[in-house]
C-alpha positions as YAML, in Angstrom:
chain: A
units: angstrom
residues:
- id: 1
  name: UNK
  ca: [-15.34, -34.17, 107.16]
- id: 2
  name: UNK
  ca: [-12.92, -35.72, 109.64]
- id: 3
  name: UNK
  ca: [-10.57, -33.87, 111.96]
- id: 4
  name: UNK
  ca: [-7.39, -34.65, 109.98]
- id: 5
  name: UNK
  ca: [-8.86, -33.35, 106.74]
- id: 6
  name: UNK
  ca: [-10.14, -30.24, 108.51]
- id: 7
  name: UNK
  ca: [-6.68, -29.53, 109.96]
- id: 8
  name: UNK
  ca: [-5.13, -30.09, 106.53]
- id: 9
  name: UNK
  ca: [-7.56, -27.56, 105.02]
- id: 10
  name: UNK
  ca: [-6.72, -25.07, 107.78]
- id: 11
  name: UNK
  ca: [-2.99, -25.43, 107.12]
- id: 12
  name: UNK
  ca: [-3.52, -25.04, 103.37]
- id: 13
  name: UNK
  ca: [-5.74, -21.99, 103.97]
- id: 14
  name: UNK
  ca: [-3.07, -20.41, 106.17]
- id: 15
  name: UNK
  ca: [-0.40, -20.89, 103.55]
- id: 16
  name: UNK
  ca: [-2.82, -19.74, 100.85]
- id: 17
  name: UNK
  ca: [-3.53, -16.56, 102.81]
- id: 18
  name: UNK
  ca: [0.18, -15.70, 102.81]
- id: 19
  name: UNK
  ca: [0.36, -16.21, 99.04]
- id: 20
  name: UNK
  ca: [-2.90, -14.28, 98.49]
- id: 21
  name: UNK
  ca: [-1.80, -11.28, 100.53]
- id: 22
  name: UNK
  ca: [1.64, -11.22, 98.93]
- id: 23
  name: UNK
  ca: [0.07, -11.14, 95.47]
- id: 24
  name: UNK
  ca: [-2.47, -8.52, 96.55]
- id: 25
  name: UNK
  ca: [0.35, -6.26, 97.77]
- id: 26
  name: UNK
  ca: [1.96, -6.67, 94.34]
- id: 27
  name: UNK
  ca: [-1.32, -5.67, 92.67]
- id: 28
  name: UNK
  ca: [-1.60, -2.68, 95.02]
- id: 29
  name: UNK
  ca: [1.94, -1.56, 94.13]
- id: 30
  name: UNK
  ca: [1.10, -1.57, 90.43]
- id: 31
  name: UNK
  ca: [-2.24, 0.24, 90.87]
- id: 32
  name: UNK
  ca: [-3.16, 3.66, 92.17]
- id: 33
  name: UNK
  ca: [-5.10, 2.34, 95.16]
- id: 34
  name: UNK
  ca: [-5.51, -0.70, 97.39]
- id: 35
  name: UNK
  ca: [-9.14, -0.78, 96.24]
- id: 36
  name: UNK
  ca: [-8.08, -2.30, 92.90]
- id: 37
  name: UNK
  ca: [-6.64, -5.38, 94.61]
- id: 38
  name: UNK
  ca: [-9.63, -5.63, 96.95]
- id: 39
  name: UNK
  ca: [-12.12, -5.37, 94.07]
- id: 40
  name: UNK
  ca: [-10.29, -7.98, 92.00]
- id: 41
  name: UNK
  ca: [-10.30, -10.29, 95.03]
- id: 42
  name: UNK
  ca: [-14.03, -9.73, 95.60]
- id: 43
  name: UNK
  ca: [-14.95, -10.06, 91.92]
- id: 44
  name: UNK
  ca: [-13.25, -13.43, 91.61]
- id: 45
  name: UNK
  ca: [-15.10, -14.63, 94.71]
- id: 46
  name: UNK
  ca: [-18.45, -13.31, 93.48]
- id: 47
  name: UNK
  ca: [-18.09, -14.90, 90.03]
- id: 48
  name: UNK
  ca: [-17.01, -18.21, 91.60]
- id: 49
  name: UNK
  ca: [-19.84, -18.33, 94.15]
- id: 50
  name: UNK
  ca: [-22.52, -17.15, 91.73]
- id: 51
  name: UNK
  ca: [-21.43, -19.88, 89.31]
- id: 52
  name: UNK
  ca: [-21.52, -22.55, 92.01]
- id: 53
  name: UNK
  ca: [-24.91, -21.38, 93.30]
- id: 54
  name: UNK
  ca: [-26.35, -21.36, 89.78]
- id: 55
  name: UNK
  ca: [-24.90, -24.79, 88.96]
- id: 56
  name: UNK
  ca: [-26.06, -26.45, 92.19]
- id: 57
  name: UNK
  ca: [-29.43, -24.77, 92.79]
- id: 58
  name: UNK
  ca: [-30.42, -22.96, 89.61]
- id: 59
  name: UNK
  ca: [-32.57, -19.85, 89.87]
- id: 60
  name: UNK
  ca: [-34.09, -21.03, 93.17]
- id: 61
  name: UNK
  ca: [-30.69, -20.39, 94.76]
- id: 62
  name: UNK
  ca: [-30.97, -16.71, 93.85]
- id: 63
  name: UNK
  ca: [-34.49, -16.56, 95.26]
- id: 64
  name: UNK
  ca: [-33.19, -17.98, 98.54]
- id: 65
  name: UNK
  ca: [-30.29, -15.52, 98.46]
- id: 66
  name: UNK
  ca: [-32.68, -12.60, 98.03]
- id: 67
  name: UNK
  ca: [-34.94, -13.88, 100.83]
- id: 68
  name: UNK
  ca: [-31.93, -14.26, 103.15]
- id: 69
  name: UNK
  ca: [-30.76, -10.64, 102.93]
- id: 70
  name: UNK
  ca: [-31.31, -8.70, 106.13]
- id: 71
  name: UNK
  ca: [-29.35, -5.67, 107.34]
- id: 72
  name: UNK
  ca: [-27.23, -7.73, 109.75]
- id: 73
  name: UNK
  ca: [-26.32, -10.31, 107.07]
- id: 74
  name: UNK
  ca: [-24.15, -7.64, 105.44]
- id: 75
  name: UNK
  ca: [-21.90, -7.27, 108.53]
- id: 76
  name: UNK
  ca: [-19.72, -10.35, 107.76]
- id: 77
  name: UNK
  ca: [-18.92, -8.93, 104.32]
- id: 78
  name: UNK
  ca: [-17.94, -5.61, 105.84]
- id: 79
  name: UNK
  ca: [-15.76, -7.34, 108.44]
- id: 80
  name: UNK
  ca: [-14.21, -9.59, 105.79]
- id: 81
  name: UNK
  ca: [-13.41, -6.59, 103.60]
- id: 82
  name: UNK
  ca: [-11.86, -4.82, 106.58]
- id: 83
  name: UNK
  ca: [-9.79, -7.93, 107.32]
- id: 84
  name: UNK
  ca: [-8.51, -8.04, 103.74]
- id: 85
  name: UNK
  ca: [-7.73, -4.31, 103.80]
- id: 86
  name: UNK
  ca: [-5.88, -4.59, 107.13]
- id: 87
  name: UNK
  ca: [-3.98, -7.67, 105.93]
- id: 88
  name: UNK
  ca: [-2.82, -6.05, 102.70]
- id: 89
  name: UNK
  ca: [-1.82, -2.90, 104.58]
- id: 90
  name: UNK
  ca: [0.02, -4.98, 107.15]
- id: 91
  name: UNK
  ca: [1.95, -6.96, 104.55]
- id: 92
  name: UNK
  ca: [2.84, -3.74, 102.76]
- id: 93
  name: UNK
  ca: [3.94, -1.67, 105.77]
- id: 94
  name: UNK
  ca: [5.05, -4.02, 108.57]
- id: 95
  name: UNK
  ca: [5.71, -7.29, 106.71]
- id: 96
  name: UNK
  ca: [4.09, -10.70, 106.52]
- id: 97
  name: UNK
  ca: [5.39, -12.15, 109.79]
- id: 98
  name: UNK
  ca: [4.30, -9.19, 111.93]
- id: 99
  name: UNK
  ca: [0.91, -9.03, 110.23]
- id: 100
  name: UNK
  ca: [0.29, -12.73, 110.74]
- id: 101
  name: UNK
  ca: [1.53, -12.70, 114.34]
- id: 102
  name: UNK
  ca: [-0.72, -9.79, 115.32]
- id: 103
  name: UNK
  ca: [-3.73, -11.19, 113.43]
- id: 104
  name: UNK
  ca: [-3.37, -14.66, 114.94]
- id: 105
  name: UNK
  ca: [-2.89, -13.34, 118.48]
- id: 106
  name: UNK
  ca: [-5.89, -11.03, 118.21]
- id: 107
  name: UNK
  ca: [-8.02, -13.79, 116.67]
- id: 108
  name: UNK
  ca: [-7.10, -16.14, 119.51]
- id: 109
  name: UNK
  ca: [-8.02, -13.59, 122.15]
- id: 110
  name: UNK
  ca: [-11.29, -12.80, 120.37]
- id: 111
  name: UNK
  ca: [-12.01, -16.51, 120.00]
- id: 112
  name: UNK
  ca: [-11.38, -17.19, 123.68]
- id: 113
  name: UNK
  ca: [-13.66, -14.33, 124.69]
- id: 114
  name: UNK
  ca: [-16.35, -15.59, 122.29]
- id: 115
  name: UNK
  ca: [-16.08, -19.16, 123.61]
- id: 116
  name: UNK
  ca: [-16.37, -17.96, 127.22]
- id: 117
  name: UNK
  ca: [-19.35, -15.72, 126.43]
- id: 118
  name: UNK
  ca: [-21.12, -18.52, 124.53]
- id: 119
  name: UNK
  ca: [-20.45, -21.18, 127.16]
- id: 120
  name: UNK
  ca: [-23.00, -21.84, 129.86]
- id: 121
  name: UNK
  ca: [-20.62, -21.12, 132.70]
- id: 122
  name: UNK
  ca: [-17.05, -22.32, 132.43]
- id: 123
  name: UNK
  ca: [-14.90, -23.21, 135.39]
- id: 124
  name: UNK
  ca: [-12.05, -20.81, 136.02]
- id: 125
  name: UNK
  ca: [-9.74, -23.81, 136.23]
- id: 126
  name: UNK
  ca: [-10.61, -24.76, 132.63]
- id: 127
  name: UNK
  ca: [-9.38, -21.36, 131.43]
- id: 128
  name: UNK
  ca: [-5.86, -21.61, 132.86]
- id: 129
  name: UNK
  ca: [-4.37, -23.51, 129.89]
- id: 130
  name: UNK
  ca: [-6.05, -21.47, 127.13]
- id: 131
  name: UNK
  ca: [-5.23, -18.16, 128.85]
- id: 132
  name: UNK
  ca: [-1.58, -19.21, 129.32]
- id: 133
  name: UNK
  ca: [-1.44, -20.20, 125.64]
- id: 134
  name: UNK
  ca: [-2.94, -16.85, 124.63]
- id: 135
  name: UNK
  ca: [-0.44, -14.96, 126.78]
- id: 136
  name: UNK
  ca: [2.44, -16.89, 125.20]
- id: 137
  name: UNK
  ca: [1.06, -16.20, 121.72]
- id: 138
  name: UNK
  ca: [0.74, -12.48, 122.49]
- id: 139
  name: UNK
  ca: [4.34, -12.45, 123.77]
- id: 140
  name: UNK
  ca: [5.41, -14.27, 120.59]
- id: 141
  name: UNK
  ca: [3.53, -11.74, 118.44]
- id: 142
  name: UNK
  ca: [5.21, -8.89, 120.31]
- id: 143
  name: UNK
  ca: [8.64, -10.47, 119.78]
- id: 144
  name: UNK
  ca: [7.95, -10.89, 116.05]
- id: 145
  name: UNK
  ca: [6.54, -7.39, 115.71]
- id: 146
  name: UNK
  ca: [9.51, -5.68, 117.38]
- id: 147
  name: UNK
  ca: [12.16, -7.38, 115.23]
- id: 148
  name: UNK
  ca: [14.12, -5.30, 112.76]
- id: 149
  name: UNK
  ca: [15.32, -6.54, 109.36]
...
């Protein structure tokens, strides 16, 4: 996949996330608990991915799935569920813009830390631009979060 197509997918995913969370808030408002929206979201994903796995790999795909399960392979699902829960709660209680601003700023900071930790020694000079960008994004998130409608 080329860089332009990847960026297009990222933009579409970002817009899709706004639509998804807005609809999930609506589901939550018509149900007794946020868990209903989260379960519907997860069930659709499970049915979709099980169908794709079965279509592409048959029963051997399920054997590989079973063989791949280790305790630590469940952590991404827990973190993803927490992300969905926090996103829906954010949309519901502080609004879409604040939720997105805080999530993006925190993801950028986490991503920068992860890149630095994974690098084999990075020059301090190379961090000046990314750190300045992160600071500006955090300031922008703060400005968005403190606004009143």
